[in-house]
Amino acid sequence: MVSTTKISAAAQLVHEDEFMRIVMPNRLKVDKLTGKLPKGQESPLGDFPNDYTRPDRSMRLTGIGISMLTPRGRTGGEKTLLSARGTPFSLLSARSDRTSSAAPPRAGAYKRRPIEPTEFRRFYDRNDLPLQIVHAGTQNRIGWKVDAEKLDYHHYLPIFFDGIREKEEPYRFLAVEGTYNLLDRGGSKILPVVPQLIIPIKKALNTRDAEVTVTALKILQTLVLSAEMVGEALVPYYRQILPIFNLYKQKTPNTFDQIDYSQRKRTDIGTLIDETLEIFETHGGEDAFINIKYMIPTYESAISV
């Protein structure tokens, strides 16, 4: 019997991670070593004291006999590190040294920004969030210890929105799935909290990380459609969130005759931005289009006159 249960956005991210482990098995480890992702705690009880001598034990990658770094720095001798594609970091730095003198530096507009530790991670580590993971057959889900309708949205909704920047489990799954659950059950509680959601949304978009940006765009669409007047409440904050839209609006791959699996998974940033802008204009009232046009000059109205 075929299951008709729709895979949630958070579960889809977990599935994608499992697929990426086959192609790039050390992706998250390399991101931590290069400072793109926040480092975890040194032990289940927290970080070691400053005067404590760290164990002289290096992390070893599966199938690669090359010493890596611990979450707090080097533990062994200076050895060569491998990038996510298997290229030694020393070779990459040597190439950059040769090209830096011959050409001007890149602007780095599309370069990924380091993701700082989120408030969601801090609250979850302190066990201050009333939820837990319920493991199921095809996908996990969230088990709320308190009815979501009874939660203080002014306190919890910004924390969950701040957690959409996470790329590690279980933080990302709980943050993304919890955000969708709160938006689905919030109703009239969502509109007063909109001003508190702007900074977390802006931080997520400013990471320039494709995976985080796609998640933020999908959540923005759900936010606008979750309650009345939310779209109009976002209009004064277009100057904070639309610059990244303008940067990635044309980022749609030309696949020629190849299959674009991003259409099914909805991970094409350019297409998601167009959809989000149309929702903004449709639900943003009479001032939405002129404000979108001011920030994104190439945008054309989706409403037929």
Short mmCIF file of C-alpha atoms in Angstrom, two decimals, residues 26-42 59 68-73 81 89 112 114-115 121 166-169 171:
data_model
loop_
_atom_site.label_atom_id
_atom_site.label_comp_id
_atom_site.label_asym_id
_atom_site.label_seq_id
_atom_site.Cartn_x
_atom_site.Cartn_y
_atom_site.Cartn_z
CA ASN A 26 32.23 15.42 4.99
CA ARG A 27 30.28 18.53 4.02
CA LEU A 28 29.13 19.58 7.50
CA LYS A 29 32.50 18.80 9.07
CA VAL A 30 34.30 20.98 6.55
CA ASP A 31 31.78 23.78 7.09
CA LYS A 32 32.50 23.66 10.82
CA LEU A 33 36.24 23.70 10.28
CA THR A 34 36.03 26.69 7.94
CA GLY A 35 33.75 28.61 10.32
CA LYS A 36 30.61 28.45 8.18
CA LEU A 37 28.63 26.61 10.89
CA PRO A 38 28.64 27.11 14.67
CA LYS A 39 30.64 24.58 16.65
CA GLY A 40 28.87 22.32 19.10
CA GLN A 41 29.58 21.73 22.74
CA GLU A 42 32.68 19.81 23.76
CA MET A 59 38.92 13.22 14.68
CA MET A 68 41.05 16.67 11.27
CA LEU A 69 40.30 19.30 13.88
CA THR A 70 38.34 18.98 17.10
CA PRO A 71 35.51 21.48 17.60
CA ARG A 72 37.92 23.80 19.43
CA GLY A 73 41.12 23.59 17.36
CA LEU A 81 43.04 18.93 5.43
CA PHE A 89 43.17 23.11 1.78
CA ARG A 112 28.27 32.21 2.00
CA PRO A 114 29.21 32.24 8.59
CA ILE A 115 26.11 31.16 10.51
CA ARG A 121 19.96 26.29 19.78
CA GLU A 166 20.37 26.02 11.54
CA LYS A 167 21.81 23.28 9.33
CA GLU A 168 22.42 20.65 12.01
CA GLU A 169 20.05 18.12 13.44
CA TYR A 171 17.98 21.89 15.68
#
